[in-house]
mmCIF file of C-alpha atoms in Angstrom:
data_model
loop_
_atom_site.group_PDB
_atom_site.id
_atom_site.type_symbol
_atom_site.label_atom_id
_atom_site.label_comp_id
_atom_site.label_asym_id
_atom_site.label_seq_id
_atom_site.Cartn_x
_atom_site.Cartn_y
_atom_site.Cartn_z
ATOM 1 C CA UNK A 13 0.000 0.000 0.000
ATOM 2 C CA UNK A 14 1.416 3.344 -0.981
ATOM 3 C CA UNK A 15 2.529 5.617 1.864
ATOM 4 C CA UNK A 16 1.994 9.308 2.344
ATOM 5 C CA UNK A 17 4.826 11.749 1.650
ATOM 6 C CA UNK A 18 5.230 14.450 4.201
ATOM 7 C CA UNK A 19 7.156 17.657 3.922
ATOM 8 C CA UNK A 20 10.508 16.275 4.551
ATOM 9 C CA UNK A 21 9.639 13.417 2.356
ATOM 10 C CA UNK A 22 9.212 10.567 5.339
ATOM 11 C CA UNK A 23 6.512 8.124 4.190
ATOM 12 C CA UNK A 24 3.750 7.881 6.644
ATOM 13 C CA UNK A 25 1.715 4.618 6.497
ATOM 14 C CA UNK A 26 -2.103 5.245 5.388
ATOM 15 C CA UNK A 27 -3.412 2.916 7.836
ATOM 16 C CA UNK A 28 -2.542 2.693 11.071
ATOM 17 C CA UNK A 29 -2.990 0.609 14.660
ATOM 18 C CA UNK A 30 -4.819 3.171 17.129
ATOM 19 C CA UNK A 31 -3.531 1.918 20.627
ATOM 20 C CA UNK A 32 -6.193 4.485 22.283
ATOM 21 C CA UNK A 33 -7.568 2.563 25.889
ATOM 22 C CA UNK A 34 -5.504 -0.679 24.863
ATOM 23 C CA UNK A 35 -3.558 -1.426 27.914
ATOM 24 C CA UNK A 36 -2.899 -5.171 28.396
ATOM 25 C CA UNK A 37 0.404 -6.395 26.485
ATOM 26 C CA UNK A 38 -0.975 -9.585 25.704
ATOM 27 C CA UNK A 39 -3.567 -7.989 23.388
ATOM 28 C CA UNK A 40 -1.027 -5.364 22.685
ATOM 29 C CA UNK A 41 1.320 -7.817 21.215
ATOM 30 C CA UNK A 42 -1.292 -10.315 19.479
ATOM 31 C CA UNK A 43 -2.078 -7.338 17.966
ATOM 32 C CA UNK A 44 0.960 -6.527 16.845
ATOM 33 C CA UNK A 45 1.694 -9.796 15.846
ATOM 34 C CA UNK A 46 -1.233 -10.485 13.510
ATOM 35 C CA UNK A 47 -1.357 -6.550 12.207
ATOM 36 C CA UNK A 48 2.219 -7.165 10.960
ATOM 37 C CA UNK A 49 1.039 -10.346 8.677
ATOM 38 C CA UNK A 50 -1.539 -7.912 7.850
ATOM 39 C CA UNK A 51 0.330 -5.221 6.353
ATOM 40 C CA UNK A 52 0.497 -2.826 9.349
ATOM 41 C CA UNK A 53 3.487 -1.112 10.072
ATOM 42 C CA UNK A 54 2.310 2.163 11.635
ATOM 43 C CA UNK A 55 1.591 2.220 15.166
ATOM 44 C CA UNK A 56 0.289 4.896 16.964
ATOM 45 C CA UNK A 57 0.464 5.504 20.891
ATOM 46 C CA UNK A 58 0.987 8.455 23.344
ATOM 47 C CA UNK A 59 2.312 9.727 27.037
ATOM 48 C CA UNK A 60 -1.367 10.250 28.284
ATOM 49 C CA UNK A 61 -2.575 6.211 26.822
ATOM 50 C CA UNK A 62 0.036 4.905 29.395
ATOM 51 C CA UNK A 63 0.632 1.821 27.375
ATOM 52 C CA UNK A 64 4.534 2.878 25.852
ATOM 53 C CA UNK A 65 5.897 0.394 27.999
ATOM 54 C CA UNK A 66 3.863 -2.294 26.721
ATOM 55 C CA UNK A 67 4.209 -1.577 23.377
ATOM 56 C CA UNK A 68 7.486 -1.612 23.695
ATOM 57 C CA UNK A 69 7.474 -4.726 25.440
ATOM 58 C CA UNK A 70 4.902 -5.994 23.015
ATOM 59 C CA UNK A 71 7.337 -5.002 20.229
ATOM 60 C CA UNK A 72 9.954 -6.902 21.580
ATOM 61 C CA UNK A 73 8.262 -10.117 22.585
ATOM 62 C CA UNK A 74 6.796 -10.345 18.928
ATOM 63 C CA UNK A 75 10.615 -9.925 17.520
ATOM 64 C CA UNK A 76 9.959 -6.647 15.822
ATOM 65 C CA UNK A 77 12.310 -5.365 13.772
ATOM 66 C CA UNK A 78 12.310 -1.270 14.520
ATOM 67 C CA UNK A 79 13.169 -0.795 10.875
ATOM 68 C CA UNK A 80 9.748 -2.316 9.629
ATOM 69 C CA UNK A 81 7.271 -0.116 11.857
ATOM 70 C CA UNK A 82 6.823 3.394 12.132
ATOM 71 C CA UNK A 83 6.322 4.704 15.628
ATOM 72 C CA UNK A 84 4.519 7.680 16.224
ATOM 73 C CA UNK A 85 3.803 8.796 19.813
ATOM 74 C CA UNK A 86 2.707 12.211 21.162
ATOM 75 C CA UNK A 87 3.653 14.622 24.506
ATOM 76 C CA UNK A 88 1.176 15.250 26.766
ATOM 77 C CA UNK A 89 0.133 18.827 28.052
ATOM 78 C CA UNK A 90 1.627 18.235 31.365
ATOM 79 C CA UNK A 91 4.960 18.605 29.707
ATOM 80 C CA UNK A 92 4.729 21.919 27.340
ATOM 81 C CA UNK A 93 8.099 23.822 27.376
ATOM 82 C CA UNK A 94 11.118 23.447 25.123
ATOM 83 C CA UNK A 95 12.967 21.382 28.084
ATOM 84 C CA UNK A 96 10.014 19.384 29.220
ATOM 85 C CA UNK A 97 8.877 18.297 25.805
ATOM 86 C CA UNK A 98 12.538 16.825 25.176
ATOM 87 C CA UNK A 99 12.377 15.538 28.601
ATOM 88 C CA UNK A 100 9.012 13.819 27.732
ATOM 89 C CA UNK A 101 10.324 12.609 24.580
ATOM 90 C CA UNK A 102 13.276 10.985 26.248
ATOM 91 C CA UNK A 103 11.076 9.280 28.613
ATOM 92 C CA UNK A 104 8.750 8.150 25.984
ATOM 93 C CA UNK A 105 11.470 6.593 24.156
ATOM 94 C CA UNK A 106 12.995 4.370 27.214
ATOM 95 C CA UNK A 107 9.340 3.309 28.271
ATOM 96 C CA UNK A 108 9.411 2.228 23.851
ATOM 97 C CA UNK A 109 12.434 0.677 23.861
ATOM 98 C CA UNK A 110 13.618 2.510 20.911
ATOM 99 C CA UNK A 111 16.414 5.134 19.885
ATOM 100 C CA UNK A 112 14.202 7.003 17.860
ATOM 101 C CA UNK A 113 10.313 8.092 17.011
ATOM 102 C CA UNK A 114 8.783 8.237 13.442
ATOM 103 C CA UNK A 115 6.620 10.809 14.393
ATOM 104 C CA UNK A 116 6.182 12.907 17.426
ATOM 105 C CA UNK A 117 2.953 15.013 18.211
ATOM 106 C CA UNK A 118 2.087 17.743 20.667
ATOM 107 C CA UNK A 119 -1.510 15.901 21.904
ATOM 108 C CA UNK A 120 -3.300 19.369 22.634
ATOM 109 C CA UNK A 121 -3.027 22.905 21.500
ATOM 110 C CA UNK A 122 -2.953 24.889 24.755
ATOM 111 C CA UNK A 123 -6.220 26.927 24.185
ATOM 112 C CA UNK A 124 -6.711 30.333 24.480
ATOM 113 C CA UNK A 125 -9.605 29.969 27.431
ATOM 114 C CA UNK A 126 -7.307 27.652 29.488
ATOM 115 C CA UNK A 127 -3.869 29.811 29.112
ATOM 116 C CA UNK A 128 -4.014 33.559 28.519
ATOM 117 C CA UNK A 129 -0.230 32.604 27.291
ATOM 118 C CA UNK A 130 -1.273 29.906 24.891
ATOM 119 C CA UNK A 131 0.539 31.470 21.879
ATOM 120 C CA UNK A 132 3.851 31.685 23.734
ATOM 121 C CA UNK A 133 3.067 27.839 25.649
ATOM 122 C CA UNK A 134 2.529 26.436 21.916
ATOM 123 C CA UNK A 135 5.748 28.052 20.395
ATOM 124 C CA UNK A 136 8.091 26.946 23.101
ATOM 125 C CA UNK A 137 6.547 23.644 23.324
ATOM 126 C CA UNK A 138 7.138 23.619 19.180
ATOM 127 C CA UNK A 139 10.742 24.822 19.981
ATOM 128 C CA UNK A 140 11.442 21.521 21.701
ATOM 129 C CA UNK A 141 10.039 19.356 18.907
ATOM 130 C CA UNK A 142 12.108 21.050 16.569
ATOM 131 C CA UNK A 143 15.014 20.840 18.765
ATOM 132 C CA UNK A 144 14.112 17.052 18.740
ATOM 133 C CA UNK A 145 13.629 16.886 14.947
ATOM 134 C CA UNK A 146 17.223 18.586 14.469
ATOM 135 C CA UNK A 147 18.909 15.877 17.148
ATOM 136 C CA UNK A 148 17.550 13.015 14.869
ATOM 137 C CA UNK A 149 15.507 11.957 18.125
ATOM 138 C CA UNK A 150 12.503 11.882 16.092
ATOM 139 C CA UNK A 151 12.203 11.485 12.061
ATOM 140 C CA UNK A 152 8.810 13.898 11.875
ATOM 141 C CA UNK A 153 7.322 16.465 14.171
ATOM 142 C CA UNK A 154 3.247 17.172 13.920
ATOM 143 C CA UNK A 155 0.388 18.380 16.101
ATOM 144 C CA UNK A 156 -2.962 17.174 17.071
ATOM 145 C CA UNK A 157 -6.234 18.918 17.556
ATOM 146 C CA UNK A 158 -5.128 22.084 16.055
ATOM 147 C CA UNK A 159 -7.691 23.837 14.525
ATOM 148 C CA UNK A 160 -6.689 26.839 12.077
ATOM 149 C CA UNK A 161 -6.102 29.664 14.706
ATOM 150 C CA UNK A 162 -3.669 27.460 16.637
ATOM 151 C CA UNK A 163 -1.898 26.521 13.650
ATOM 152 C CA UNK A 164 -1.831 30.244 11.949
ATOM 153 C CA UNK A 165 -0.159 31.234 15.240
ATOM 154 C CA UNK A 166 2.317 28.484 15.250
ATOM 155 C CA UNK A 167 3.263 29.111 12.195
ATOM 156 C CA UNK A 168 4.554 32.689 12.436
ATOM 157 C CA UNK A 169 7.576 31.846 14.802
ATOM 158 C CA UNK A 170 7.910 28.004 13.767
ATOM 159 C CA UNK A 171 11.453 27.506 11.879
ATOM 160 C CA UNK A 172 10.077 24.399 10.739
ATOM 161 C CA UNK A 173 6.665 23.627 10.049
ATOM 162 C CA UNK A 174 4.487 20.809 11.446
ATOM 163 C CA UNK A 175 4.353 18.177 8.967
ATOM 164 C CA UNK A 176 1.226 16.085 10.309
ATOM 165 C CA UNK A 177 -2.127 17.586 12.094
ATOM 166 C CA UNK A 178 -4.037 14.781 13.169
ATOM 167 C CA UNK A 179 -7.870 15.564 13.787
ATOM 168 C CA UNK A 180 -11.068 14.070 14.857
ATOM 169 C CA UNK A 181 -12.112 13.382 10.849
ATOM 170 C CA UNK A 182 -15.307 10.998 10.175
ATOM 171 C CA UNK A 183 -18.296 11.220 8.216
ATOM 172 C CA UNK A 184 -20.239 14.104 10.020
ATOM 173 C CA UNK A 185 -17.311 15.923 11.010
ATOM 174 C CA UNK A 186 -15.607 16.301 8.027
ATOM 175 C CA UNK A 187 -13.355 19.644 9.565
ATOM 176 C CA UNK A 188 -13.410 21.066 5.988
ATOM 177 C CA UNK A 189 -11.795 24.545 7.588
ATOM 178 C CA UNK A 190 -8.932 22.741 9.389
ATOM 179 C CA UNK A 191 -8.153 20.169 6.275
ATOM 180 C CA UNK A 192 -8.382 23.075 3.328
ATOM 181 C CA UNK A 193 -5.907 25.096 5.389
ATOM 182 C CA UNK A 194 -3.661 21.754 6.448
ATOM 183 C CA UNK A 195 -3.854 21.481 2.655
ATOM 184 C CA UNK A 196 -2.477 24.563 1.850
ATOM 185 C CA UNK A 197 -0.034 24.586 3.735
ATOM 186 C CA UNK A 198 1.676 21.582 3.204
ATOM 187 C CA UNK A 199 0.444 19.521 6.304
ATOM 188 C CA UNK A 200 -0.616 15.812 6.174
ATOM 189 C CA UNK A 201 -3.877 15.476 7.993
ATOM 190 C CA UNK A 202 -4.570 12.204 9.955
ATOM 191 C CA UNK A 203 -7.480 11.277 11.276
ATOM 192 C CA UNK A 204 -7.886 10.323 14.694
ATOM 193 C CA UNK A 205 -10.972 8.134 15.416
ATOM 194 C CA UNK A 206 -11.885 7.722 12.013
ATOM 195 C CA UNK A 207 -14.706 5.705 12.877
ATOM 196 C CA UNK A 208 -16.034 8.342 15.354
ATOM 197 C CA UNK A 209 -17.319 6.820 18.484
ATOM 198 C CA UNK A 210 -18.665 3.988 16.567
ATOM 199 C CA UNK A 211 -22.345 5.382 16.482
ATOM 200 C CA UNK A 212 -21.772 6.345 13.008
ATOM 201 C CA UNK A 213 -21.614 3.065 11.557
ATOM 202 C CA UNK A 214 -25.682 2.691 12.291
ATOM 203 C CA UNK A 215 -25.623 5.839 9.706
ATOM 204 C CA UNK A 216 -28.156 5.116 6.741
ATOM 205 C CA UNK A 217 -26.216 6.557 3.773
ATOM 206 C CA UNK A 218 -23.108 4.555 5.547
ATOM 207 C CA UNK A 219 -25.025 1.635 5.304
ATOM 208 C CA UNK A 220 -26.663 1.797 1.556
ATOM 209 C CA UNK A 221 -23.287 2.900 0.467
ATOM 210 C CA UNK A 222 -21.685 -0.434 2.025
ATOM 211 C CA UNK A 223 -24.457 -2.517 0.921
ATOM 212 C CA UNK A 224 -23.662 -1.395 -2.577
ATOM 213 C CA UNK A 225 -19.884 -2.134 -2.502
ATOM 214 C CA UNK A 226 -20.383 -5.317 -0.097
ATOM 215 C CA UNK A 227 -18.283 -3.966 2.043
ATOM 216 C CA UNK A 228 -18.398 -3.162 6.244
ATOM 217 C CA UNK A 229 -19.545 0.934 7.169
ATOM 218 C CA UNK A 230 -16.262 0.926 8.993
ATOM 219 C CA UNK A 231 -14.607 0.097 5.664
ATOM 220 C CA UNK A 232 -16.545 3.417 3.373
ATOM 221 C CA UNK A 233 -14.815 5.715 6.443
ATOM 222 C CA UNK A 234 -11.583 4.594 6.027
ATOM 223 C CA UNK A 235 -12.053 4.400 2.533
ATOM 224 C CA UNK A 236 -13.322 7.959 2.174
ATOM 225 C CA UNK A 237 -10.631 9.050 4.390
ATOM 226 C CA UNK A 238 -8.074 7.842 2.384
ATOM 227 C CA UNK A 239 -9.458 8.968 -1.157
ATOM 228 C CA UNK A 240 -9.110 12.639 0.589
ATOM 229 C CA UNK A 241 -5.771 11.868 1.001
ATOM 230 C CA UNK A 242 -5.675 11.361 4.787
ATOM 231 C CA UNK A 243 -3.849 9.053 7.096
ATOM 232 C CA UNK A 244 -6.112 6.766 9.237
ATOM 233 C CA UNK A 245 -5.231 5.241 13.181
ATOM 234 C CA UNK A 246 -8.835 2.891 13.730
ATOM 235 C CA UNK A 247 -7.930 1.764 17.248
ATOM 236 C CA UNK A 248 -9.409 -1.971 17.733
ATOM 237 C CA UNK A 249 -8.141 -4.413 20.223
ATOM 238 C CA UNK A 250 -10.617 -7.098 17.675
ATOM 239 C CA UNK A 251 -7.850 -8.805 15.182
ATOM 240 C CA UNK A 252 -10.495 -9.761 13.163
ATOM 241 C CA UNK A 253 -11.873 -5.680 12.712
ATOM 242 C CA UNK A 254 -8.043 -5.348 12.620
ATOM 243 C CA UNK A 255 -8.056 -7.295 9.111
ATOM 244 C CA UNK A 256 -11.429 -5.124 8.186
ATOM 245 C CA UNK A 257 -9.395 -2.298 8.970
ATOM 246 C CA UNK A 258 -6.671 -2.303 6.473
ATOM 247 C CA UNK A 259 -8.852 -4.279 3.636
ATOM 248 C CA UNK A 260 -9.682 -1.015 2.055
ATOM 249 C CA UNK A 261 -7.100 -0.953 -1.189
ATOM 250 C CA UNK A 262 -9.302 -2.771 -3.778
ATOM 251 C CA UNK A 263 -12.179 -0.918 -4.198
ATOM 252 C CA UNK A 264 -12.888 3.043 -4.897
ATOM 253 C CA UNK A 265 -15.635 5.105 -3.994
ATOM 254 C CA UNK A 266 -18.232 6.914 -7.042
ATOM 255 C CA UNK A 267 -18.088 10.816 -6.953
ATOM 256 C CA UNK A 268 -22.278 10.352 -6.255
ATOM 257 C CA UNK A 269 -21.119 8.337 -3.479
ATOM 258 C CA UNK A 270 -18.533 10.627 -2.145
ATOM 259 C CA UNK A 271 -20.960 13.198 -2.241
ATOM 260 C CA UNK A 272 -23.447 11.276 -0.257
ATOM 261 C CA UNK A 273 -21.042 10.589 2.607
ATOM 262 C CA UNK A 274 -20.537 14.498 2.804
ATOM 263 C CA UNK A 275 -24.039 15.711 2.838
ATOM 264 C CA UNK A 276 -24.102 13.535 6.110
ATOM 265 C CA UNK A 277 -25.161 15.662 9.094
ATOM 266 C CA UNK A 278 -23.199 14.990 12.286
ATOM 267 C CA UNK A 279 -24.015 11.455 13.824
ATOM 268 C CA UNK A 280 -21.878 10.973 16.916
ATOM 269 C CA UNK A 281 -17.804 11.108 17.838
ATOM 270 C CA UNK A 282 -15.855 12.078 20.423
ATOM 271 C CA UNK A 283 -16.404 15.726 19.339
ATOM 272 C CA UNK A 284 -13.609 17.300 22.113
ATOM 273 C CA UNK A 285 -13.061 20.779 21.434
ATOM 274 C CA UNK A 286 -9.380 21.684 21.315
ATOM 275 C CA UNK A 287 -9.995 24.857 23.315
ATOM 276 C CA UNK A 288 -11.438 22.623 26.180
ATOM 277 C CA UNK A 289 -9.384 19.396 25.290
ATOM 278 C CA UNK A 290 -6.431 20.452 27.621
ATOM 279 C CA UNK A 291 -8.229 20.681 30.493
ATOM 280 C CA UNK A 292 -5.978 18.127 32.376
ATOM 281 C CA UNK A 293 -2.973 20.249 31.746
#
């Protein structure tokens, strides 16, 4: 399956193992096991999931080689700074078992109703990632949740720019604003719960649309996703919706149909908004 280029020209995966809530190494590492067989090679974790030392143990126990899979991970808003995002990173890297990240994310913009300094929090805190980038700690450097005022602000002091964004992006919450701008500016967009909460998948059009293509609703999501151009993490801890997951290369979507899955109103997701999604930090 063909990658994504980014800025710097690292190929991100398309499809990708969300570790969200998954926790217990044993289903860590069968799923790392069977996703390998599958195809997977992206894997996708972060400080807050507290499950990098599994994975990493998971990793090893399934005789991994680091070269195959691309790690991405992300720092949590406990740790914004220049010194204690590399300090994060460090720790997220012994806790992996690994030398290096494929990607590292800031998790949460800090929000202009939480921090009256957010603009100066999310530059320093981008000041350590590229400090991180330029050490060879970490092969890409992206944010998540940023929506276009965070990232137009981020952008005026950043040296270099954040090559991935990833978003809350489903059926019903499209974030057309967020990916035009990404878009233009030379940002991969990845979509973070790509499934939404899983309510969507009861969605009508979803439905017709899959019954058409004999395919799962899960399946037009990722699909549509990917036709946009957009990186997907589906977190399942079910190998067999694991397999569902990444069976998405053979078939294409109609521009009727592609139309239908956009007219579709909003239908559940986690729906967090970044200016409130930093609460905890």
């Amino acid at each position: 399956m063909e990658g994504i280029k980014l800025s710097n020209g690292v190929i991100l995966p398309p499809v990708g193992m969300g570790t969200w809530q998954i926790s217990d190494r044993e289903v860590l590492a069968r799923l790392i096991g069977t996703g390998r067989t599958q195809g997977y090679s992206l894997i996708d974790t972060a400080a807050a999931y507290s499950n990098e030392r599994q994975i990493g143990r998971a990793l090893a126990e399934t005789g991994t080689i680091r070269g195959e899979i691309f790690l991405s991970d992300k720092v949590w808003n406990t740790c914004r700074g220049y010194e204690k995002t590399k300090e994060a990173c460090k720790a997220s890297l012994k806790k992996l078992k690994t030398d290096y990240l494929d990607l590292y994310l800031i998790h949460w913009p800090a929000s202009s109703r939480q921090h009256p300094d957010w603009r100066e929090l999310n530059t320093d805190t981008w000041r350590g990632m590229e400090s991180l980038y330029r050490e060879g700690l970490v092969r890409a450097v992206g944010v998540c949740n940023f929506q276009v005022m965070h990232l137009e602000e981020l952008l005026k002091t950043a040296e270099i720019a954040p090559m991935v964004n990833q978003i809350e992006f489903h059926p019903g919450m499209l974030q057309e604003d967020v990916v035009s701008f990404c878009r233009q500016k030379g940002i991969c967009v990845q979509a973070s719960s790509p499934l939404g909460n899983g309510r969507i998948l009861g969605n009508e059009v979803l439905a017709e649309i899959a019954g058409e293509k004999h395919r799962t609703p899960a399946q037009i999501c990722l699909r549509y996703a990917l036709e946009e151009g957009i990186s997907v993490i589906p977190k399942t801890a079910d190998v067999r919706r694991l397999a569902e997951n990444i069976d998405i290369f053979d078939f294409s979507l109609t521009e009727e149909e592609r139309r239908r899955i956009e007219a579709i109103p909003y239908c559940g997701g986690l729906g967090i908004d970044p200016e409130e999604g930093d609460r905890n930090g």
